[in-house]
CSV table of C-alpha atoms in Angstrom, one decimal:
chain,number,residue,atom,x,y,z
A,1,MET,CA,1.1,15.9,-2.8
A,2,SER,CA,4.4,14.1,-2.3
A,3,LEU,CA,5.6,11.1,-4.2
A,4,THR,CA,8.3,8.8,-2.7
A,5,VAL,CA,9.9,6.0,-4.7
A,6,LEU,CA,11.9,3.5,-2.7
A,7,ASN,CA,15.6,3.8,-3.4
A,8,HIS,CA,17.2,0.7,-2.0
A,9,PRO,CA,19.1,-2.3,-3.5
A,10,LEU,CA,16.8,-4.7,-1.6
A,11,ALA,CA,13.7,-3.0,-3.1
A,12,GLU,CA,15.2,-3.4,-6.6
A,13,HIS,CA,16.0,-7.0,-6.0
A,14,LEU,CA,12.5,-7.7,-4.8
A,15,MET,CA,10.9,-5.8,-7.7
A,16,ALA,CA,12.9,-8.0,-10.2
A,17,GLY,CA,11.4,-11.0,-8.6
A,18,LEU,CA,7.9,-9.6,-8.8
A,19,ARG,CA,8.3,-8.6,-12.4
A,20,ASN,CA,9.7,-11.9,-13.7
A,21,LYS,CA,7.0,-13.8,-15.5
A,22,ASP,CA,8.5,-17.1,-14.4
A,23,THR,CA,8.3,-16.3,-10.7
A,24,ALA,CA,6.1,-19.0,-9.1
A,25,PRO,CA,3.2,-17.8,-6.8
A,26,GLU,CA,5.0,-18.8,-3.6
A,27,HIS,CA,8.1,-16.8,-4.4
A,28,PHE,CA,5.9,-13.9,-5.7
A,29,ARG,CA,4.1,-13.9,-2.3
A,30,HIS,CA,7.5,-13.8,-0.6
A,31,CYS,CA,8.7,-10.8,-2.6
A,32,ALA,CA,5.3,-9.1,-2.0
A,33,ARG,CA,5.6,-9.5,1.7
A,34,ARG,CA,9.2,-8.2,1.8
A,35,ILE,CA,8.6,-5.2,-0.4
A,36,THR,CA,5.5,-4.3,1.7
A,37,THR,CA,7.7,-4.2,4.8
A,38,LEU,CA,10.0,-1.7,3.2
A,39,LEU,CA,7.0,0.4,2.0
A,40,ALA,CA,5.3,0.3,5.4
A,41,ILE,CA,8.4,1.5,7.1
A,42,GLU,CA,8.7,4.5,4.7
A,43,ALA,CA,4.9,5.2,4.8
A,44,THR,CA,4.8,5.5,8.6
A,45,ARG,CA,7.8,7.9,8.8
A,46,GLU,CA,5.6,10.9,9.6
A,47,MET,CA,3.6,9.2,12.4
A,48,LYS,CA,3.4,11.3,15.5
A,49,VAL,CA,5.5,10.2,18.5
A,50,ALA,CA,5.7,11.4,22.1
A,51,GLN,CA,8.3,11.1,24.8
A,52,CYS,CA,8.0,8.3,27.3
A,53,SER,CA,10.0,7.0,30.2
A,54,VAL,CA,11.8,3.7,29.8
A,55,GLU,CA,13.5,1.6,32.5
A,56,THR,CA,16.6,-0.1,31.1
A,57,PRO,CA,18.4,-2.8,33.1
A,58,LEU,CA,20.7,0.0,34.3
A,59,GLU,CA,18.8,3.3,34.5
A,60,THR,CA,15.8,5.3,33.5
A,61,MET,CA,15.9,7.1,30.1
A,62,LYS,CA,13.6,9.0,27.8
A,63,GLY,CA,12.3,7.2,24.8
A,64,LYS,CA,9.7,7.7,22.2
A,65,ASP,CA,6.4,5.9,21.5
A,66,PHE,CA,3.6,6.3,19.1
A,67,ALA,CA,1.3,9.2,19.9
A,68,GLN,CA,-1.5,8.3,17.5
A,69,GLY,CA,-3.3,5.1,16.4
A,70,LEU,CA,-2.6,3.4,13.0
A,71,SER,CA,-5.2,2.0,10.6
A,72,VAL,CA,-4.6,0.0,7.4
A,73,VAL,CA,-7.2,-0.5,4.7
A,74,PRO,CA,-6.3,-2.9,1.8
A,75,VAL,CA,-8.2,-2.6,-1.5
A,76,LEU,CA,-9.5,-6.1,-2.2
A,77,ARG,CA,-8.4,-8.5,-3.4
A,78,ALA,CA,-4.8,-7.8,-4.3
A,79,GLY,CA,-4.3,-5.4,-1.4
A,80,LEU,CA,-4.6,-8.4,1.0
A,81,ALA,CA,-1.1,-9.3,0.0
A,82,MET,CA,0.1,-6.2,1.8
A,83,LEU,CA,-1.8,-6.6,5.0
A,84,GLU,CA,0.0,-9.3,6.8
A,85,PRO,CA,3.5,-7.7,6.8
A,86,ILE,CA,2.0,-4.4,8.1
A,87,VAL,CA,0.1,-6.3,10.9
A,88,GLU,CA,3.4,-8.0,11.8
A,89,LEU,CA,5.2,-4.6,12.1
A,90,PHE,CA,2.3,-2.9,13.9
A,91,PRO,CA,0.3,-5.5,15.9
A,92,ASP,CA,-2.1,-2.9,17.3
A,93,VAL,CA,-3.1,-1.6,13.9
A,94,SER,CA,-6.9,-1.4,13.1
A,95,VAL,CA,-7.8,-3.1,9.9
A,96,GLY,CA,-10.6,-2.2,7.4
A,97,TYR,CA,-11.4,-3.4,3.9
A,98,ILE,CA,-12.6,-1.9,0.7
A,99,GLY,CA,-13.8,-4.1,-2.2
A,100,LEU,CA,-13.5,-2.5,-5.6
A,101,GLU,CA,-13.7,-4.5,-8.8
A,102,ARG,CA,-12.5,-3.0,-12.1
A,103,ASN,CA,-14.6,-3.5,-15.2
A,104,HIS,CA,-12.0,-4.7,-17.7
A,105,ALA,CA,-13.9,-3.1,-20.6
A,106,THR,CA,-14.3,0.3,-19.1
A,107,ALA,CA,-11.4,0.3,-16.5
A,108,VAL,CA,-13.9,1.8,-14.1
A,109,ALA,CA,-14.2,0.2,-10.6
A,110,HIS,CA,-17.4,-0.3,-8.6
A,111,SER,CA,-17.6,-0.9,-4.9
A,112,TYR,CA,-18.9,-4.3,-3.7
A,113,TYR,CA,-17.8,-4.3,0.0
A,114,VAL,CA,-16.8,-1.7,2.6
A,115,LYS,CA,-15.9,-2.4,6.2
A,116,LEU,CA,-14.0,0.2,8.1
A,117,PRO,CA,-12.9,0.7,11.7
A,118,LYS,CA,-13.2,4.1,13.4
A,119,LEU,CA,-10.6,6.2,11.5
A,120,ALA,CA,-11.1,9.5,13.4
A,121,GLY,CA,-7.7,10.9,14.4
A,122,ARG,CA,-5.8,7.8,13.2
A,123,TYR,CA,-2.9,7.7,10.7
A,124,THR,CA,-4.3,5.6,7.9
A,125,LEU,CA,-2.6,3.6,5.2
A,126,CYS,CA,-4.6,2.8,2.0
A,127,VAL,CA,-2.8,-0.2,0.4
A,128,ASP,CA,-3.2,-1.4,-3.2
A,129,PRO,CA,-0.3,-3.0,-5.1
A,130,MET,CA,-1.1,-1.4,-8.5
A,131,LEU,CA,-1.8,2.3,-9.0
A,132,ALA,CA,-2.7,2.3,-12.6
A,133,THR,CA,-5.4,4.8,-13.7
A,134,GLY,CA,-5.8,6.0,-10.1
A,135,GLY,CA,-9.6,5.6,-10.3
A,136,SER,CA,-9.9,2.9,-7.6
A,137,ALA,CA,-7.4,4.6,-5.3
A,138,SER,CA,-9.2,7.9,-5.6
A,139,GLN,CA,-12.5,6.2,-4.8
A,140,ALA,CA,-11.0,4.4,-1.8
A,141,ILE,CA,-9.4,7.5,-0.4
A,142,SER,CA,-12.7,9.4,-0.7
A,143,MET,CA,-14.3,6.7,1.4
A,144,LEU,CA,-11.5,6.9,4.0
A,145,LYS,CA,-11.7,10.7,4.2
A,146,ALA,CA,-15.4,10.4,5.3
A,147,GLY,CA,-14.0,8.8,8.5
A,148,ASN,CA,-12.0,11.9,9.3
A,149,PRO,CA,-8.5,10.3,9.8
A,150,ALA,CA,-5.6,12.4,10.9
A,151,ALA,CA,-3.7,11.5,7.8
A,152,ILE,CA,-4.0,9.2,4.8
A,153,VAL,CA,-1.0,7.7,2.9
A,154,MET,CA,-1.4,5.8,-0.3
A,155,VAL,CA,0.9,2.8,-0.5
A,156,SER,CA,1.4,0.8,-3.8
A,157,VAL,CA,4.1,-1.4,-5.2
A,158,VAL,CA,4.0,-0.1,-8.8
A,159,ALA,CA,2.5,3.1,-10.2
A,160,ALA,CA,1.9,4.6,-13.6
A,161,PRO,CA,2.2,8.3,-14.1
A,162,ASP,CA,-1.5,8.4,-14.9
A,163,GLY,CA,-2.4,7.1,-11.5
A,164,VAL,CA,-0.1,9.5,-9.7
A,165,ALA,CA,-1.5,12.4,-11.7
A,166,ARG,CA,-5.1,11.3,-10.8
A,167,LEU,CA,-4.4,11.3,-7.1
A,168,GLU,CA,-2.5,14.6,-7.4
A,169,ARG,CA,-5.6,16.1,-8.9
A,170,ASP,CA,-8.2,14.4,-6.7
A,171,HIS,CA,-6.3,14.2,-3.4
A,172,PRO,CA,-3.3,16.6,-3.4
A,173,ASP,CA,-3.0,16.2,0.4
A,174,VAL,CA,-2.3,12.4,0.3
A,175,PRO,CA,1.3,11.3,0.0
A,176,ILE,CA,2.1,8.3,-2.3
A,177,ILE,CA,4.7,5.7,-1.4
A,178,ILE,CA,5.7,3.3,-4.1
A,179,ALA,CA,8.5,0.9,-5.0
A,180,ALA,CA,8.5,1.7,-8.7
A,181,LEU,CA,7.2,4.3,-11.1
A,182,ASP,CA,6.7,2.7,-14.5
A,183,ARG,CA,6.4,4.0,-18.0
A,184,GLY,CA,2.7,4.1,-18.6
A,185,LEU,CA,-0.5,2.1,-19.5
A,186,ASN,CA,-1.4,-0.1,-22.4
A,187,ASP,CA,-4.8,0.1,-24.1
A,188,LYS,CA,-6.3,-2.2,-21.5
A,189,LYS,CA,-5.0,0.1,-18.7
A,190,TYR,CA,-2.4,-2.3,-17.5
A,191,ILE,CA,0.9,-0.8,-16.2
A,192,LEU,CA,3.9,-1.1,-18.5
A,193,PRO,CA,6.4,-2.7,-18.1
A,194,GLY,CA,4.5,-3.7,-14.9
A,195,LEU,CA,4.3,-7.2,-13.6
A,196,GLY,CA,0.9,-8.4,-14.9
A,197,ASP,CA,-2.2,-8.9,-12.8
A,198,PHE,CA,-1.0,-8.8,-9.2
A,199,GLY,CA,-3.9,-10.7,-7.7
A,200,ASP,CA,-3.7,-13.5,-10.3
A,201,ARG,CA,0.0,-13.9,-9.9
A,202,LEU,CA,-0.3,-13.8,-6.1
A,203,TYR,CA,-3.0,-16.5,-5.9
A,204,GLY,CA,-2.0,-18.6,-9.0
A,205,THR,CA,-5.3,-17.8,-10.8
A,206,ILE,CA,-3.7,-16.9,-14.2
């Protein structure tokens, strides 16, 4: 398994906005969209390409185009924040959804909704802003693997070492792309220093 943490001044600026407890929902959503764009660019770095012929206004040249399809599957509900920027970057992307709800007492997630496109042979992004214990991500990736995609990449905004270790154990073949690796988890399994509940801050439901 490989772990990539974004290393860019813009990513650090956006993360500061996401972490700030006084950031209003509309600015939080703005930062979430921008950080997702950076993450998606990094997460698709290994997509296969093939040579193609391009007619410029002056002559014919060889270019490169995608050689495989792309799918994105957000983990509901917070993962929806990461969907729109990816669709904007890749308009032909196939979209699926996995609904996982965490029990706040046990920190164990249960599935309440799954709707996936055909994943066979496709480069697939699993997106969930917070990789805390890794339980939900591991469940989602197992569901995706059943569809036989060509590759799966886990994309999160913030991760805890616990979540990274869980995916390394359960899915060592899945790369992880994140914007920040935080210190750890509190007794309620929230990431520290973290940024709070991503979904609540995104939708103003605090």
